[in-house]
Amino acid sequence: MDNRAPLWMIAATVLNRAGGWIMVLILGHAIAPGLLADYFSAIVTIGVAVSLTQAGCGPLLVRLAQNRQRQAIIAIVMLRIGLALTAIVLLAPRLPPVAWPVLIMPLAAALSPDWIITARLQFHRILTIGCLGQIAGIATALYASTSANGVAWLYACAPAISLTSCLASAFGAWSGRHDIAQNAGASANTLNIKIWPQLVLFTLLAGLLPNIEIAFVQSALPPGDYDVLMLVHRLLLLCAAGFSAISGVLFAQKQTGAGRDIWLLLPASFIALGLLVLPDTALTLLFGHSTEQSADILRIAAPWPLLLALVLRQVLILQEHPGHLPLAALALGICLSSAWALAQLGSASSILVAMNAKLAVLAVLFVVATRFNIWQRQPSCQN
């Protein structure tokens, strides 16, 4: 087992974030603000289709690939393709004609075999794929910023990343099929179909937790509060992306015990302590500036990374043990139903306090479910 695997995924996450910032910097200096706003609106719209296409199936496909359940894999991939085509048909009329390249993104997400590479524990290839995708996106952004037909090429920036990553994943999956690492995650067991729904629900929960409240936040907040909340949330999203990458590696490696806790809880504790003690340094390091208000708000948000890591830890423990479907549905229901209510609070500080409280409730709920479950006597989901 490669103990450096989480580092590969963290590096890939940082690379993708840095590539996105570079693209925004290039486009922001060359494209009119109105056109840029339309582009980001189209990306948000198509992002819904991408999320629908993936449908929380990533970890499920990883485990099925490791267990070599080919028929189940084919069925799920065909379902993803069907969802992608349906989303494209539904969303295409809502997009301006010049935005047609973004319609490639759901199909690329459905066809991308990056889950095969993860299942083989070939995480260094994920970093390479991310690098190639960001190079394609930045090159397209540079061309869009200098071309006379820049508006048309503007809408090709994000699709260039998706398409390049999909093709690179396909090449990586094919070229690495005989790699020794393929056998590292292989198993003679099969994943019981009864476990699939709760695995998908837990995956959706983990994906929604970092930003579901912000999606509902009203820009009617006081201007200062709204700007600070968006700034602090961008920092929290960076933490969440790192923990999500680590969690994915631990899941693929079937990591348990102290190794799982060291990779998830130890860095989360240091991050939370750093945000609490040195908020000005964190903001200046990432954004180049800090204010007293933003530092105070970041101190309030300091427990959030540790609470998220604790929730992800419990999800790793629970998601493949039978009998947790009601718990997964309850947690997802809490996440969705509370998101709108939390976003209606009148200040950034109260929203962040509520976000911390929700994660704490979920963490306690999952810990109690782990400690006092009665289904431990039942057979494992791996038959």
Short mmCIF file of C-alpha atoms in Angstrom, two decimals:
data_model
loop_
_atom_site.label_atom_id
_atom_site.label_comp_id
_atom_site.label_asym_id
_atom_site.label_seq_id
_atom_site.Cartn_x
_atom_site.Cartn_y
_atom_site.Cartn_z
CA MET A 1 0.00 0.00 0.00
CA ASP A 2 1.44 3.36 -1.05
CA ASN A 3 1.57 5.58 2.04
CA ARG A 4 2.21 8.59 -0.21
CA ALA A 5 -1.08 8.14 -2.07
CA PRO A 6 -2.97 10.91 -0.21
CA LEU A 7 -0.14 13.29 -1.09
CA TRP A 8 -0.65 12.58 -4.80
CA MET A 9 -4.33 13.44 -4.48
CA ILE A 10 -3.68 16.56 -2.41
CA ALA A 11 -1.21 17.70 -5.05
CA ALA A 12 -3.79 17.06 -7.78
CA THR A 13 -6.38 19.10 -5.84
CA VAL A 14 -3.98 22.03 -5.35
CA LEU A 15 -3.02 21.85 -9.03
CA ASN A 16 -6.65 21.98 -10.16
CA ARG A 17 -7.38 24.94 -7.89
CA ALA A 18 -4.29 26.80 -9.06
CA GLY A 19 -5.19 26.12 -12.70
CA GLY A 20 -8.67 27.50 -12.13
CA TRP A 21 -7.31 30.68 -10.54
CA ILE A 22 -4.87 31.19 -13.43
CA MET A 23 -7.70 30.82 -15.96
CA VAL A 24 -9.86 33.34 -14.09
CA LEU A 25 -6.91 35.75 -13.99
CA ILE A 26 -6.32 35.42 -17.75
CA LEU A 27 -9.98 35.73 -18.71
CA GLY A 28 -10.66 38.51 -16.21
CA HIS A 29 -8.11 40.78 -17.89
CA ALA A 30 -9.24 40.10 -21.45
CA ILE A 31 -12.99 39.41 -21.44
CA ALA A 32 -15.71 41.95 -20.70
CA PRO A 33 -17.29 41.45 -17.25
CA GLY A 34 -20.75 40.90 -18.73
CA LEU A 35 -19.55 38.15 -21.08
CA LEU A 36 -17.56 36.59 -18.26
CA ALA A 37 -20.64 36.57 -16.03
CA ASP A 38 -22.63 34.82 -18.77
CA TYR A 39 -19.85 32.23 -19.09
CA PHE A 40 -19.79 31.48 -15.37
CA SER A 41 -23.59 31.27 -15.36
CA ALA A 42 -23.43 28.67 -18.14
CA ILE A 43 -20.77 26.72 -16.21
CA VAL A 44 -22.94 26.71 -13.08
CA THR A 45 -25.91 25.49 -15.13
CA ILE A 46 -23.96 22.69 -16.78
CA GLY A 47 -22.39 21.85 -13.42
CA VAL A 48 -25.83 20.69 -12.31
CA ALA A 49 -25.86 18.30 -15.26
CA VAL A 50 -22.38 17.03 -14.39
CA SER A 51 -23.44 16.38 -10.79
CA LEU A 52 -26.57 14.60 -12.00
CA THR A 53 -24.48 12.49 -14.38
CA GLN A 54 -22.08 11.36 -11.68
CA ALA A 55 -24.98 10.74 -9.29
CA GLY A 56 -22.68 9.84 -6.41
CA CYS A 57 -21.50 6.70 -8.19
CA GLY A 58 -17.73 7.31 -8.04
CA PRO A 59 -16.91 5.24 -4.92
CA LEU A 60 -19.42 2.59 -5.97
CA LEU A 61 -17.67 2.18 -9.33
CA VAL A 62 -14.28 2.07 -7.58
CA ARG A 63 -15.36 -0.78 -5.32
CA LEU A 64 -17.11 -2.66 -8.14
CA ALA A 65 -13.95 -2.36 -10.26
CA GLN A 66 -11.83 -3.68 -7.41
CA ASN A 67 -14.24 -6.61 -7.05
CA ARG A 68 -14.32 -7.08 -10.86
CA GLN A 69 -18.12 -6.96 -11.11
CA ARG A 70 -18.11 -6.11 -14.81
CA GLN A 71 -21.84 -6.44 -15.51
CA ALA A 72 -22.70 -4.05 -12.69
CA ILE A 73 -20.08 -1.59 -13.93
CA ILE A 74 -21.46 -1.65 -17.47
CA ALA A 75 -24.99 -1.06 -16.18
CA ILE A 76 -23.95 1.94 -14.06
CA VAL A 77 -21.85 3.49 -16.85
CA MET A 78 -24.78 3.12 -19.26
CA LEU A 79 -27.00 4.79 -16.66
CA ARG A 80 -24.51 7.66 -16.38
CA ILE A 81 -24.48 8.09 -20.16
CA GLY A 82 -28.28 8.11 -20.25
CA LEU A 83 -28.41 10.73 -17.50
CA ALA A 84 -25.82 12.84 -19.33
CA LEU A 85 -27.77 12.78 -22.60
CA THR A 86 -31.02 13.58 -20.78
CA ALA A 87 -29.39 16.51 -18.96
CA ILE A 88 -27.95 17.82 -22.23
CA VAL A 89 -31.35 17.72 -23.92
CA LEU A 90 -33.02 19.49 -21.00
CA LEU A 91 -30.38 22.19 -20.48
CA ALA A 92 -29.42 22.96 -24.09
CA PRO A 93 -32.45 25.26 -24.72
CA ARG A 94 -31.54 27.31 -21.64
CA LEU A 95 -28.03 28.12 -22.87
CA PRO A 96 -27.07 30.73 -25.48
CA PRO A 97 -26.11 29.18 -28.86
CA VAL A 98 -22.48 30.24 -28.44
CA ALA A 99 -22.28 28.11 -25.27
CA TRP A 100 -22.71 24.77 -27.07
CA PRO A 101 -19.18 23.51 -26.15
CA VAL A 102 -20.16 23.22 -22.49
CA LEU A 103 -22.65 20.51 -23.45
CA ILE A 104 -19.64 18.20 -23.88
CA MET A 105 -18.94 18.27 -20.16
CA PRO A 106 -21.71 15.94 -18.85
CA LEU A 107 -20.89 13.33 -21.48
CA ALA A 108 -17.16 13.57 -20.73
CA ALA A 109 -17.92 13.11 -17.02
CA ALA A 110 -20.06 10.06 -17.77
CA LEU A 111 -17.45 8.42 -20.00
CA SER A 112 -14.33 9.28 -17.99
CA PRO A 113 -12.78 6.09 -16.55
CA ASP A 114 -10.81 7.86 -13.83
CA TRP A 115 -12.49 5.54 -11.32
CA ILE A 116 -10.59 2.63 -12.91
CA ILE A 117 -7.29 4.36 -12.14
CA THR A 118 -8.42 5.03 -8.57
CA ALA A 119 -9.51 1.41 -8.15
CA ARG A 120 -6.02 0.29 -9.20
CA LEU A 121 -4.50 2.69 -6.66
CA GLN A 122 -2.55 4.43 -9.44
CA PHE A 123 -2.95 7.84 -7.84
CA HIS A 124 0.13 9.33 -9.50
CA ARG A 125 -1.75 9.05 -12.80
CA ILE A 126 -4.55 11.22 -11.35
CA LEU A 127 -2.01 14.01 -10.83
CA THR A 128 -0.79 13.64 -14.43
CA ILE A 129 -4.35 13.71 -15.76
CA GLY A 130 -5.11 16.84 -13.75
CA CYS A 131 -1.97 18.51 -15.04
CA LEU A 132 -2.87 17.77 -18.68
CA GLY A 133 -6.42 19.03 -18.15
CA GLN A 134 -5.27 22.31 -16.60
CA ILE A 135 -2.72 22.86 -19.38
CA ALA A 136 -5.50 22.42 -21.95
CA GLY A 137 -7.77 24.83 -20.08
CA ILE A 138 -5.10 27.50 -19.63
CA ALA A 139 -4.03 27.22 -23.29
CA THR A 140 -7.64 27.64 -24.40
CA ALA A 141 -8.06 30.64 -22.08
CA LEU A 142 -4.92 32.25 -23.50
CA TYR A 143 -6.19 31.76 -27.05
CA ALA A 144 -9.62 33.12 -26.09
CA SER A 145 -7.99 36.22 -24.58
CA THR A 146 -6.12 37.03 -27.82
CA SER A 147 -8.41 35.70 -30.55
CA ALA A 148 -10.76 37.91 -32.53
CA ASN A 149 -13.38 35.22 -31.94
CA GLY A 150 -12.69 35.21 -28.23
CA VAL A 151 -16.31 34.80 -27.10
CA ALA A 152 -16.67 31.47 -28.89
CA TRP A 153 -13.39 30.20 -27.45
CA LEU A 154 -14.35 31.46 -23.99
CA TYR A 155 -17.02 28.75 -23.75
CA ALA A 156 -14.45 26.12 -24.76
CA CYS A 157 -12.21 26.68 -21.72
CA ALA A 158 -13.94 24.41 -19.19
CA PRO A 159 -14.89 21.79 -21.84
CA ALA A 160 -11.23 21.64 -22.85
CA ILE A 161 -10.36 20.55 -19.31
CA SER A 162 -13.18 17.97 -19.22
CA LEU A 163 -12.42 16.48 -22.64
CA THR A 164 -8.64 16.37 -22.11
CA SER A 165 -9.07 14.78 -18.68
CA CYS A 166 -11.49 12.20 -20.10
CA LEU A 167 -9.10 11.24 -22.92
CA ALA A 168 -6.11 11.17 -20.57
CA SER A 169 -8.07 8.98 -18.13
CA ALA A 170 -8.95 6.59 -20.94
CA PHE A 171 -5.31 6.38 -22.00
CA GLY A 172 -4.19 5.92 -18.38
CA ALA A 173 -6.76 3.19 -17.75
CA TRP A 174 -5.72 1.36 -20.92
CA SER A 175 -1.96 1.72 -20.56
CA GLY A 176 -2.01 0.77 -16.88
CA ARG A 177 -4.19 -2.31 -17.20
CA HIS A 178 -1.22 -4.67 -16.67
CA ASP A 179 0.37 -2.62 -13.91
CA ILE A 180 1.16 -4.44 -10.68
CA ALA A 181 -0.86 -1.79 -8.80
CA GLN A 182 -3.99 -3.23 -10.42
CA ASN A 183 -3.79 -6.20 -8.09
CA ALA A 184 -3.36 -4.00 -5.02
CA GLY A 185 -7.05 -3.22 -4.79
CA ALA A 186 -8.40 -6.39 -6.37
CA SER A 187 -10.72 -8.61 -4.36
CA ALA A 188 -12.44 -11.91 -4.89
CA ASN A 189 -15.52 -10.66 -3.03
CA THR A 190 -18.57 -9.01 -4.51
CA LEU A 191 -20.32 -5.90 -3.28
CA ASN A 192 -23.84 -6.77 -2.19
CA ILE A 193 -26.37 -4.83 -4.25
CA LYS A 194 -28.22 -3.97 -1.03
CA ILE A 195 -25.32 -1.74 -0.03
CA TRP A 196 -25.30 0.30 -3.24
CA PRO A 197 -28.04 2.83 -2.30
CA GLN A 198 -26.49 3.81 1.04
CA LEU A 199 -23.03 4.08 -0.55
CA VAL A 200 -24.46 6.48 -3.15
CA LEU A 201 -26.35 8.50 -0.50
CA PHE A 202 -23.28 8.84 1.73
CA THR A 203 -21.27 9.94 -1.33
CA LEU A 204 -23.87 12.59 -2.19
CA LEU A 205 -23.87 13.77 1.44
CA ALA A 206 -20.08 14.16 1.47
CA GLY A 207 -20.25 16.10 -1.80
CA LEU A 208 -23.00 18.45 -0.65
CA LEU A 209 -21.74 19.32 2.83
CA PRO A 210 -19.04 21.84 1.82
CA ASN A 211 -21.21 24.21 -0.21
CA ILE A 212 -24.91 23.46 0.06
CA GLU A 213 -25.61 26.40 2.41
CA ILE A 214 -23.69 28.87 0.26
CA ALA A 215 -25.77 27.86 -2.75
CA PHE A 216 -28.80 29.30 -0.93
CA VAL A 217 -27.17 32.37 0.59
CA GLN A 218 -28.94 35.56 -0.32
CA SER A 219 -26.81 38.38 -1.68
CA ALA A 220 -29.19 40.59 0.32
CA LEU A 221 -26.89 40.08 3.29
CA PRO A 222 -25.11 43.27 4.35
CA PRO A 223 -22.49 43.90 1.63
CA GLY A 224 -19.57 43.56 4.01
CA ASP A 225 -20.90 40.30 5.47
CA TYR A 226 -21.61 38.79 2.06
CA ASP A 227 -18.14 39.55 0.69
CA VAL A 228 -16.41 38.22 3.81
CA LEU A 229 -18.57 35.08 3.83
CA MET A 230 -17.67 34.33 0.20
CA LEU A 231 -13.97 34.90 0.96
CA VAL A 232 -13.94 32.65 4.03
CA HIS A 233 -15.98 30.01 2.23
CA ARG A 234 -13.44 29.86 -0.60
CA LEU A 235 -10.79 29.02 2.00
CA LEU A 236 -13.05 26.37 3.57
CA LEU A 237 -13.70 24.87 0.14
CA LEU A 238 -9.96 24.48 -0.37
CA CYS A 239 -9.80 22.54 2.92
CA ALA A 240 -12.82 20.46 1.92
CA ALA A 241 -11.29 19.60 -1.45
CA GLY A 242 -8.18 18.31 0.29
CA PHE A 243 -10.15 16.19 2.76
CA SER A 244 -12.33 14.84 -0.05
CA ALA A 245 -9.21 13.77 -1.96
CA ILE A 246 -7.76 12.08 1.14
CA SER A 247 -11.08 10.39 1.87
CA GLY A 248 -11.22 9.02 -1.68
CA VAL A 249 -7.73 7.53 -1.33
CA LEU A 250 -8.54 5.96 2.05
CA PHE A 251 -11.71 4.45 0.60
CA ALA A 252 -9.89 2.98 -2.42
CA GLN A 253 -7.12 1.60 -0.19
CA LYS A 254 -9.67 0.23 2.31
CA GLN A 255 -7.66 1.99 4.99
CA THR A 256 -8.83 1.50 8.59
CA GLY A 257 -7.69 2.26 12.11
CA ALA A 258 -4.91 4.65 12.98
CA GLY A 259 -3.84 5.21 9.37
CA ARG A 260 -7.25 6.61 8.50
CA ASP A 261 -7.33 8.87 11.57
CA ILE A 262 -3.80 10.16 11.02
CA TRP A 263 -4.50 11.21 7.43
CA LEU A 264 -7.89 12.77 8.17
CA LEU A 265 -8.01 14.06 11.74
CA LEU A 266 -4.39 15.08 12.34
CA PRO A 267 -4.13 17.61 9.46
CA ALA A 268 -7.67 18.81 10.19
CA SER A 269 -6.70 19.53 13.79
CA PHE A 270 -3.64 21.55 12.72
CA ILE A 271 -5.70 23.47 10.14
CA ALA A 272 -8.41 24.29 12.67
CA LEU A 273 -5.78 25.44 15.18
CA GLY A 274 -4.06 27.55 12.53
CA LEU A 275 -7.31 29.23 11.47
CA LEU A 276 -8.14 29.96 15.10
CA VAL A 277 -4.73 31.35 16.08
CA LEU A 278 -3.47 32.84 12.79
CA PRO A 279 -6.48 33.83 10.68
CA ASP A 280 -4.74 36.93 9.29
CA THR A 281 -1.80 34.85 8.08
CA ALA A 282 -4.08 32.32 6.38
CA LEU A 283 -6.08 35.01 4.57
CA THR A 284 -3.00 36.95 3.50
CA LEU A 285 -1.27 33.80 2.29
CA LEU A 286 -4.17 32.76 0.07
CA PHE A 287 -5.76 36.04 -0.97
CA GLY A 288 -3.05 38.65 -0.41
CA HIS A 289 -5.06 40.70 2.08
CA SER A 290 -6.88 40.48 5.39
CA THR A 291 -9.23 42.67 7.38
CA GLU A 292 -10.22 42.59 11.02
CA GLN A 293 -13.76 41.53 10.09
CA SER A 294 -12.63 38.67 7.84
CA ALA A 295 -10.17 37.46 10.51
CA ASP A 296 -12.92 37.43 13.15
CA ILE A 297 -15.27 35.54 10.83
CA LEU A 298 -12.53 33.02 10.00
CA ARG A 299 -11.98 32.38 13.72
CA ILE A 300 -15.66 31.46 13.98
CA ALA A 301 -15.23 29.05 11.04
CA ALA A 302 -12.06 27.49 12.50
CA PRO A 303 -13.76 24.31 13.86
CA TRP A 304 -15.39 23.60 10.47
CA PRO A 305 -12.47 21.69 8.85
CA LEU A 306 -12.09 19.40 11.88
CA LEU A 307 -15.83 18.76 12.07
CA LEU A 308 -15.94 17.97 8.34
CA ALA A 309 -13.01 15.57 8.68
CA LEU A 310 -14.76 13.83 11.58
CA VAL A 311 -17.94 13.45 9.51
CA LEU A 312 -15.94 12.05 6.56
CA ARG A 313 -14.20 9.63 8.91
CA GLN A 314 -17.52 8.30 10.15
CA VAL A 315 -18.83 8.07 6.58
CA LEU A 316 -15.85 5.88 5.68
CA ILE A 317 -16.70 3.62 8.61
CA LEU A 318 -20.45 3.42 7.97
CA GLN A 319 -20.94 3.44 4.21
CA GLU A 320 -20.02 -0.19 3.51
CA HIS A 321 -21.69 -1.76 6.52
CA PRO A 322 -25.25 -3.01 5.97
CA GLY A 323 -28.27 -1.47 7.63
CA HIS A 324 -27.28 2.19 7.37
CA LEU A 325 -29.56 3.21 4.51
CA PRO A 326 -32.09 4.93 6.85
CA LEU A 327 -29.22 6.76 8.56
CA ALA A 328 -27.80 7.91 5.21
CA ALA A 329 -31.24 9.10 4.10
CA LEU A 330 -31.78 10.91 7.41
CA ALA A 331 -28.38 12.64 7.22
CA LEU A 332 -28.97 13.70 3.62
CA GLY A 333 -32.41 14.98 4.60
CA ILE A 334 -30.91 17.02 7.45
CA CYS A 335 -28.29 18.44 5.08
CA LEU A 336 -30.81 19.51 2.45
CA SER A 337 -33.64 20.71 4.70
CA SER A 338 -31.38 22.78 6.94
CA ALA A 339 -29.44 24.38 4.07
CA TRP A 340 -32.19 26.80 3.11
CA ALA A 341 -32.95 27.69 6.74
CA LEU A 342 -29.31 28.36 7.58
CA ALA A 343 -28.87 30.55 4.51
CA GLN A 344 -31.69 32.82 5.69
CA LEU A 345 -29.79 33.88 8.79
CA GLY A 346 -28.96 37.57 8.87
CA SER A 347 -25.19 37.65 9.20
CA ALA A 348 -22.07 35.80 8.10
CA SER A 349 -21.14 34.92 11.68
CA SER A 350 -24.51 33.33 12.43
CA ILE A 351 -24.41 31.34 9.17
CA LEU A 352 -20.96 29.95 9.99
CA VAL A 353 -21.96 29.11 13.57
CA ALA A 354 -24.96 27.22 12.20
CA MET A 355 -22.76 25.43 9.65
CA ASN A 356 -20.49 24.30 12.48
CA ALA A 357 -23.47 23.17 14.53
CA LYS A 358 -24.89 21.11 11.65
CA LEU A 359 -21.61 19.29 11.11
CA ALA A 360 -21.38 18.65 14.86
CA VAL A 361 -24.90 17.17 14.89
CA LEU A 362 -24.06 14.88 11.96
CA ALA A 363 -20.77 13.84 13.57
CA VAL A 364 -22.48 12.95 16.85
CA LEU A 365 -25.24 11.13 14.98
CA PHE A 366 -22.71 9.04 13.06
CA VAL A 367 -20.55 8.32 16.12
CA VAL A 368 -23.60 7.15 18.08
CA ALA A 369 -24.71 5.00 15.12
CA THR A 370 -21.24 3.45 14.94
CA ARG A 371 -20.99 2.84 18.68
CA PHE A 372 -24.47 1.42 19.30
CA ASN A 373 -25.46 -0.24 16.02
CA ILE A 374 -27.26 -3.57 16.29
CA TRP A 375 -26.38 -4.65 12.75
CA GLN A 376 -22.76 -5.43 13.57
CA ARG A 377 -23.86 -9.03 14.04
CA GLN A 378 -25.13 -9.17 10.46
CA PRO A 379 -22.91 -10.40 7.62
CA SER A 380 -20.63 -7.86 6.01
CA CYS A 381 -21.66 -6.25 2.76
CA GLN A 382 -18.76 -8.07 1.13
CA ASN A 383 -20.21 -11.54 0.46
#
